[in-house]
Tab-separated table of C-alpha atoms in Angstrom:
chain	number	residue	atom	x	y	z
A	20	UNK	CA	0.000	0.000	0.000
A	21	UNK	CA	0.729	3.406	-0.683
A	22	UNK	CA	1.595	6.010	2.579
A	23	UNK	CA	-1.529	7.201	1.916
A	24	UNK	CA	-3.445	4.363	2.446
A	25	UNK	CA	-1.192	3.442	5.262
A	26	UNK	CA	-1.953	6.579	6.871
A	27	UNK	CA	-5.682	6.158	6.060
A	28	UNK	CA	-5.613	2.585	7.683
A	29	UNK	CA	-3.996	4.191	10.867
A	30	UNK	CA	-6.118	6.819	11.725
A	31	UNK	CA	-8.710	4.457	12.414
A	32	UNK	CA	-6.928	3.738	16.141
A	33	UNK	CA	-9.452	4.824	19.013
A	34	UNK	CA	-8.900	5.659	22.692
A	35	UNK	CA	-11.034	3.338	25.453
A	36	UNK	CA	-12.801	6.477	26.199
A	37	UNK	CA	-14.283	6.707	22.459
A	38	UNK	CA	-15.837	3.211	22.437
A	39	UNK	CA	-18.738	2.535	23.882
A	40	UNK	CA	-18.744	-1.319	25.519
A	41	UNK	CA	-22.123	-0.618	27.279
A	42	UNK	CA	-24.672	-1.029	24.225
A	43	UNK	CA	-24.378	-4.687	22.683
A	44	UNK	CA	-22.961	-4.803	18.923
A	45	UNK	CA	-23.572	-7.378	16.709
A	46	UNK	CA	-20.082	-7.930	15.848
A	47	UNK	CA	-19.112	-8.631	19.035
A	48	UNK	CA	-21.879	-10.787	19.737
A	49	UNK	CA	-21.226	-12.537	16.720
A	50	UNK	CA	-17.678	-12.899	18.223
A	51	UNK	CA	-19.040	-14.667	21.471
A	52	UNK	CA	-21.123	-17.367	18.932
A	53	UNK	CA	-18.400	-18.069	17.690
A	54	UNK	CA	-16.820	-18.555	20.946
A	55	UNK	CA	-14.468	-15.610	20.509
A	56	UNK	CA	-13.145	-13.699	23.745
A	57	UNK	CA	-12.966	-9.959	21.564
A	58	UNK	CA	-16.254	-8.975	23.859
A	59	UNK	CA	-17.773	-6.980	26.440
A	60	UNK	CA	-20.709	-7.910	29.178
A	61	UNK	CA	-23.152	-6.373	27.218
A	62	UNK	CA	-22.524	-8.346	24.412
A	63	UNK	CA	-22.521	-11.379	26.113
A	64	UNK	CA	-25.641	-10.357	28.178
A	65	UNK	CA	-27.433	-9.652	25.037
A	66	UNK	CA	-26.105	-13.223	23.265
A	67	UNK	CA	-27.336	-14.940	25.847
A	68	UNK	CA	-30.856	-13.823	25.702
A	69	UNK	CA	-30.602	-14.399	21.938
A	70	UNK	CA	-29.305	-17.778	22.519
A	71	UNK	CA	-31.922	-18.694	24.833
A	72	UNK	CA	-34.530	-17.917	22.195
A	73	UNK	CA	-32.143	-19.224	19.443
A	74	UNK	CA	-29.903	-21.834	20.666
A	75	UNK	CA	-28.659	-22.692	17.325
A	76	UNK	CA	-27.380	-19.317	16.464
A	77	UNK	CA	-24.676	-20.591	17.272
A	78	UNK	CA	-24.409	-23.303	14.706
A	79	UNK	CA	-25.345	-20.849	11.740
A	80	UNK	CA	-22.720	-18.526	13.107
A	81	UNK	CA	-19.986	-21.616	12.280
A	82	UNK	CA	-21.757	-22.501	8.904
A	83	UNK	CA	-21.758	-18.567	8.168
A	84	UNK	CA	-18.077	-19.254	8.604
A	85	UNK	CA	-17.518	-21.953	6.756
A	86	UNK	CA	-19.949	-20.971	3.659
A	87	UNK	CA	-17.571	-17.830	3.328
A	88	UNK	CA	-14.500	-19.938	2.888
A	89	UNK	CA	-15.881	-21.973	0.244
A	90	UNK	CA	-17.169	-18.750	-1.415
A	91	UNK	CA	-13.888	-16.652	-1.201
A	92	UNK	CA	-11.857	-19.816	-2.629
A	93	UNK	CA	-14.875	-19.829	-4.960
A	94	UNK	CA	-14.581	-16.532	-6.578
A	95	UNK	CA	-10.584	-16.560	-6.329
A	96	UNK	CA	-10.153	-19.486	-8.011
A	97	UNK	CA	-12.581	-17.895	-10.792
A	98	UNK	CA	-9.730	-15.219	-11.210
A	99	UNK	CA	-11.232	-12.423	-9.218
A	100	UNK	CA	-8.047	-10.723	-7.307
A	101	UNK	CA	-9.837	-7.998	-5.635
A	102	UNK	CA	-12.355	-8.396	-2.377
A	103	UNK	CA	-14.615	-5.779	-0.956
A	104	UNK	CA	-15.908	-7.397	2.733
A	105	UNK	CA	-18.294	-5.269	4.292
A	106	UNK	CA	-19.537	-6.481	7.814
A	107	UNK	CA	-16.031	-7.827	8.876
A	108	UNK	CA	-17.121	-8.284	12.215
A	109	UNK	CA	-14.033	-9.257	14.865
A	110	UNK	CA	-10.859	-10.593	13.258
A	111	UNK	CA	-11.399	-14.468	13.359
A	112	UNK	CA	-8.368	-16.494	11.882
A	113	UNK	CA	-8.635	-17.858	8.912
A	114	UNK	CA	-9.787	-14.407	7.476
A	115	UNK	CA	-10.753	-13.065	4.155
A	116	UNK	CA	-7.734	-12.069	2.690
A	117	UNK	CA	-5.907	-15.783	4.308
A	118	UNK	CA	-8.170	-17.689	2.858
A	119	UNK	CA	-8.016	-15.819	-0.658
A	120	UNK	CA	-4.117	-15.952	-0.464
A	121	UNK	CA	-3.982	-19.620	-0.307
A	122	UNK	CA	-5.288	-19.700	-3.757
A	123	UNK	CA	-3.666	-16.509	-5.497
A	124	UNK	CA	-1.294	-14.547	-3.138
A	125	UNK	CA	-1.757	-11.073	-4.692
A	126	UNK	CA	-5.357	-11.087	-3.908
A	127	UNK	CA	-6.252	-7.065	-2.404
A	128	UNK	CA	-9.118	-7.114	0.354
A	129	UNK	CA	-10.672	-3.932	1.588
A	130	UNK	CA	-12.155	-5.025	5.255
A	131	UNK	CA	-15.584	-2.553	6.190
A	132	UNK	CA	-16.907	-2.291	9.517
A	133	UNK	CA	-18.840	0.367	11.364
A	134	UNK	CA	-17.291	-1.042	15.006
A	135	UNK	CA	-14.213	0.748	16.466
A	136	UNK	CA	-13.216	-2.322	17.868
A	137	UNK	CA	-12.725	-4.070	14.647
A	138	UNK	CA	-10.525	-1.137	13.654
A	139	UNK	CA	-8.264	-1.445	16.936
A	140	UNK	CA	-7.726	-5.158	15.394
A	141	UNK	CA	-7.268	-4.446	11.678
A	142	UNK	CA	-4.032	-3.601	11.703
A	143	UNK	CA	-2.568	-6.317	13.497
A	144	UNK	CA	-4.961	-9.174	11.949
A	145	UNK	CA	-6.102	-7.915	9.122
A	146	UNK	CA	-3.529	-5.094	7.388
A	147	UNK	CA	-0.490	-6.405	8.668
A	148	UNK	CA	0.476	-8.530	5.581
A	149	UNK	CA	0.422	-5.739	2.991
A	150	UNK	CA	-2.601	-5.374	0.195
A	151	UNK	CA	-5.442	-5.356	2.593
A	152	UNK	CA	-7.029	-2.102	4.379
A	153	UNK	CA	-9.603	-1.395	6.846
A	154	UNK	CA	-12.441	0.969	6.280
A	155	UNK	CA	-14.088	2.163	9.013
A	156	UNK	CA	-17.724	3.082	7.713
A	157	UNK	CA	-21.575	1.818	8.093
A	158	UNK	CA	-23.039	-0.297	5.175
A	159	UNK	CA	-25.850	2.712	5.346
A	160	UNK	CA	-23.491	4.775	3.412
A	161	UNK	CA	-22.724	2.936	0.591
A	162	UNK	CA	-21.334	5.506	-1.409
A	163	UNK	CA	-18.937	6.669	1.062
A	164	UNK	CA	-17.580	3.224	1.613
A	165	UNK	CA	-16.851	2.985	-2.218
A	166	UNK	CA	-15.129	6.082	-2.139
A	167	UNK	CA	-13.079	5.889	0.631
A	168	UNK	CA	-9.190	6.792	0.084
A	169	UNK	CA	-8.749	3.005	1.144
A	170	UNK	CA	-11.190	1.374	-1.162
A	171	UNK	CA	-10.177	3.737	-3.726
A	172	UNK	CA	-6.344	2.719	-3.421
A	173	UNK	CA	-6.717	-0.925	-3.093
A	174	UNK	CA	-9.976	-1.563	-5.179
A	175	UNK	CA	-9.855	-1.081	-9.425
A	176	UNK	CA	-13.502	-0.849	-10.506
A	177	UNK	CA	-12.304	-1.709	-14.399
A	178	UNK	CA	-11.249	-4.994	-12.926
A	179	UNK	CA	-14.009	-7.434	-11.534
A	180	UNK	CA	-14.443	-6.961	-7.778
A	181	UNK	CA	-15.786	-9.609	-5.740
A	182	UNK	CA	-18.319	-7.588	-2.784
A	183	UNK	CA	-18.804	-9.760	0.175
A	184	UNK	CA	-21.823	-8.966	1.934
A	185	UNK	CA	-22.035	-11.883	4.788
A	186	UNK	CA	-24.575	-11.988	7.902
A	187	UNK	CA	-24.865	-7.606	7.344
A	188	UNK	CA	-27.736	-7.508	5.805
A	189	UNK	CA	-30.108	-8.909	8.153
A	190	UNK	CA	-28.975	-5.801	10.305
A	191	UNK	CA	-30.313	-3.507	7.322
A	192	UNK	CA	-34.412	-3.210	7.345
A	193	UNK	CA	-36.183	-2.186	4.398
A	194	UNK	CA	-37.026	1.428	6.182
A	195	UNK	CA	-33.250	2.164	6.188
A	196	UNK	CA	-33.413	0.655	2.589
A	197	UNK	CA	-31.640	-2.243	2.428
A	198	UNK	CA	-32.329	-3.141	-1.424
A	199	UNK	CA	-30.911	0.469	-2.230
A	200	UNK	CA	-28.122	-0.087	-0.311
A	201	UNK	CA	-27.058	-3.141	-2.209
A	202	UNK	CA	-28.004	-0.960	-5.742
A	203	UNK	CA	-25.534	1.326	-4.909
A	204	UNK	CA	-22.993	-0.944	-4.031
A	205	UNK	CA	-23.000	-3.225	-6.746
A	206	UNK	CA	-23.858	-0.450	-9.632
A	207	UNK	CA	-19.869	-0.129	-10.246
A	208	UNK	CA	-18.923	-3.249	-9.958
A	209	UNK	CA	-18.132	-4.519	-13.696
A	210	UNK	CA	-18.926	-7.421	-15.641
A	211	UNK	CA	-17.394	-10.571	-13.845
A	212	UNK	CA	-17.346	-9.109	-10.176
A	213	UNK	CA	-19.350	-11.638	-7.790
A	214	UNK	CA	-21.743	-10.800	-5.179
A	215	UNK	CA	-21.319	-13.063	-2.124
A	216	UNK	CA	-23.865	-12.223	0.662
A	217	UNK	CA	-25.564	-14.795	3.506
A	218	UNK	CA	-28.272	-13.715	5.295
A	219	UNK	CA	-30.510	-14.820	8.688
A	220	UNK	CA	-33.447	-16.371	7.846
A	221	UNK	CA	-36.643	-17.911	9.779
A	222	UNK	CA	-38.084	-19.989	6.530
A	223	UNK	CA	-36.465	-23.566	8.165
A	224	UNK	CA	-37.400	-23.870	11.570
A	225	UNK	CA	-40.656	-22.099	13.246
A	226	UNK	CA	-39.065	-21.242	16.369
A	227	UNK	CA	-41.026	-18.642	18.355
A	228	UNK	CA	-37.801	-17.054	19.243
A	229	UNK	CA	-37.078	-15.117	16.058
A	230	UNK	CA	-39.392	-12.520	17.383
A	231	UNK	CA	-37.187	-12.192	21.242
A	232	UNK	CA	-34.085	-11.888	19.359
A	233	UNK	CA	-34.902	-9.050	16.890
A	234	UNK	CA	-36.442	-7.608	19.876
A	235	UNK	CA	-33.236	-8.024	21.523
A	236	UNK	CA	-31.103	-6.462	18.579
A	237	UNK	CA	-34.210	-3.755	18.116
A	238	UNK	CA	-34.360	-2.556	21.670
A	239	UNK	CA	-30.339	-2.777	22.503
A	240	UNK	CA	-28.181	-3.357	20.033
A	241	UNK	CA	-26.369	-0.602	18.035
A	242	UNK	CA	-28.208	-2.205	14.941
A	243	UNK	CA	-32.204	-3.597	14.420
A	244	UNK	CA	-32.590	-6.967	13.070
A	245	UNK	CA	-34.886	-8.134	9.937
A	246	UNK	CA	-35.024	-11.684	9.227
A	247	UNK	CA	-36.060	-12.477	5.608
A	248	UNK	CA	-37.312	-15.118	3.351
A	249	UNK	CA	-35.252	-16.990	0.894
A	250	UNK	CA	-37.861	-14.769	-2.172
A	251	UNK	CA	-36.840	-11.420	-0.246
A	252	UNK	CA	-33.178	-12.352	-0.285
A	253	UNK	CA	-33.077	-13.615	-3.414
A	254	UNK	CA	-34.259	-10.167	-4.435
A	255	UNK	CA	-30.771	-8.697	-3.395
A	256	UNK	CA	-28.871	-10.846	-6.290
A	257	UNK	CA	-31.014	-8.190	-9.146
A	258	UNK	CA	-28.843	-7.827	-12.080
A	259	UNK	CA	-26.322	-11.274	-10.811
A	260	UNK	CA	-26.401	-14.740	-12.577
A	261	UNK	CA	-26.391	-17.354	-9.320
A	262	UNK	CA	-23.723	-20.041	-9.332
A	263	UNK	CA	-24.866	-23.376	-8.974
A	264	UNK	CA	-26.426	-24.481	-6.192
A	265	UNK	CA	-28.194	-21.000	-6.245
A	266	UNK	CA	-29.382	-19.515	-2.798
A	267	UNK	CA	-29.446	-22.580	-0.717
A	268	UNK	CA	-28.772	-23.132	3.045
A	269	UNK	CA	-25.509	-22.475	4.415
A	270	UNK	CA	-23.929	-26.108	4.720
A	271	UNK	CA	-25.408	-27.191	1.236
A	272	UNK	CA	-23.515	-24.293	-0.929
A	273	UNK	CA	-21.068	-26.102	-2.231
A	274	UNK	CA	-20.033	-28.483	0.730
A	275	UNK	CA	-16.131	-29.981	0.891
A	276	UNK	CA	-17.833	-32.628	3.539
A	277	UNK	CA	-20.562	-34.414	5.104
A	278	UNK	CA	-23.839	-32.710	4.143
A	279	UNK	CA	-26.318	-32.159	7.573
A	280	UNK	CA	-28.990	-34.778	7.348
A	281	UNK	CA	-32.490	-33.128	6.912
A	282	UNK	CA	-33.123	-33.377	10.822
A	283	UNK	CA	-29.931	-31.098	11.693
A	284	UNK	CA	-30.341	-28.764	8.534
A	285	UNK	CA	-33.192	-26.922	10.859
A	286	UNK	CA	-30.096	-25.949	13.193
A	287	UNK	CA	-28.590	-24.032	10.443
A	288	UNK	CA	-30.407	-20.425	10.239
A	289	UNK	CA	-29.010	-19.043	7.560
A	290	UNK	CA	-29.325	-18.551	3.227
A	291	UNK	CA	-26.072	-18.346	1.410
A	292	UNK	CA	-25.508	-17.361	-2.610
A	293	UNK	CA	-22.706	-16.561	-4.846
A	294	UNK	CA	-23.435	-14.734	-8.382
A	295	UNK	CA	-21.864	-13.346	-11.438
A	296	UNK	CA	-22.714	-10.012	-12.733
């Protein structure tokens, strides 16, 4: 990178005093699901209640994981060199830009979060390794996160992009116009670039606890929660060709093991889809 961008990735550092550990976010609660230790009471407090209404949030949370590894090695290996993650979420080895590098080493990853916390990590898990940078913006302003110094150093919009929009957009509702959002995103990307994006979903198992957790994200959280249906997310993939499988659950997107018998495939919360524009 460039001094510029260096100097763009630093300035993201924050004192204790400027972040605020005493209103649950879901990155951080996503971190304890995962069984990550990058968390504060709140978060956990908050989980907890989530998990109690949703004790297999847990289990999408490690699908999530694993779907995005499949789907980075996915578009990489389809020659795409550039990654745009939005909704990085805590630092959780192996990350984007690992993953990518085991299959082409010059791959360029611009990491987006809206959580200082994530920032205090990037440059020691994310940036460290050279052509990667952290962005620290909301998905709510699309336009400022593709125009960023950082995105616009490491990211060439003649050259297919691949935009990585995993477990965010469930934390977008359609008042705050989460369709638009993705528009704008995706409207520069050019021919070739893939969209990957996974999404929370209630459409496989009638729990009664969807309802407590978005009321637990709604009411606390810095970010409301909107579960959709597999038609509503499909919606998001306007102007994309779907790769085979399509939009499927998590675990059956292209699985490198054991596929979950139709009995444990209820556990798993969660739509995932990778498309060509």
């Amino acid at each position: 990178m460039t001094n510029e961008t260096e100097k763009s990735v630093s300035e993201t550092g924050f004192s204790p005093e400027q972040i605020d550990t005493t209103r649950p976010h879901p990155a951080r609660m996503y971190d304890y699901y995962l069984g990550g230790k990058d968390n504060y009471e709140a978060d956990r407090d908050a989980a907890d209640r989530i998990l109690s209404a949703l004790p297999d949030v847990g289990v999408t949370a490690r699908s999530n994981r694993d779907f995005m590894h499949r789907a980075v090695r996915t578009v990489v290996g389809n020659g795409v060199r550039q990654i745009i993650d939005i909704g990085t979420g805590i630092p959780t080895s192996p990350n984007t830009h690992e993953v990518a590098r085991r299959v082409a080493p010059d791959v360029r990853v611009a990491y987006v979060d809206n959580d200082p916390i994530v920032s205090t990590y990037a440059g020691a898990k994310l940036t460290n390794s050279g052509n990667a940078g952290f962005v620290l913006a909301d998905i709510r302003d699309p336009k400022g996160i593709l125009d960023h110094p950082v995105t616009r150093e490491l990211i060439d919009f003649d050259q297919p992009v691949a935009l990585m929009l995993l477990a965010v957009l469930h934390f977008v509702t359609d008042e705050e116009d989460a369709a638009g959002i993705v528009r704008t995103l995706t409207e520069r990307l050019p021919a070739g670039s893939y969209l990957v994006l996974s999404h929370g979903t209630a459409d496989f198992n009638d729990n009664q606890g969807f309802g407590q957790a978005a009321k637990v994200y709604n009411e606390e959280s810095t970010a409301s929660a909107q579960w959709r249906t597999g038609k509503e997310i499909s919606a998001f993939f306007e102007g994309f060709e779907l790769l085979e499988p399509g939009l499927v659950q998590l675990p059956l997107w292209r699985p490198d093991g054991p596929v979950p018998t139709a009995g444990e495939l209820t556990r798993h919360m969660g739509y995932g889809g990778v498309a060509v524009k």
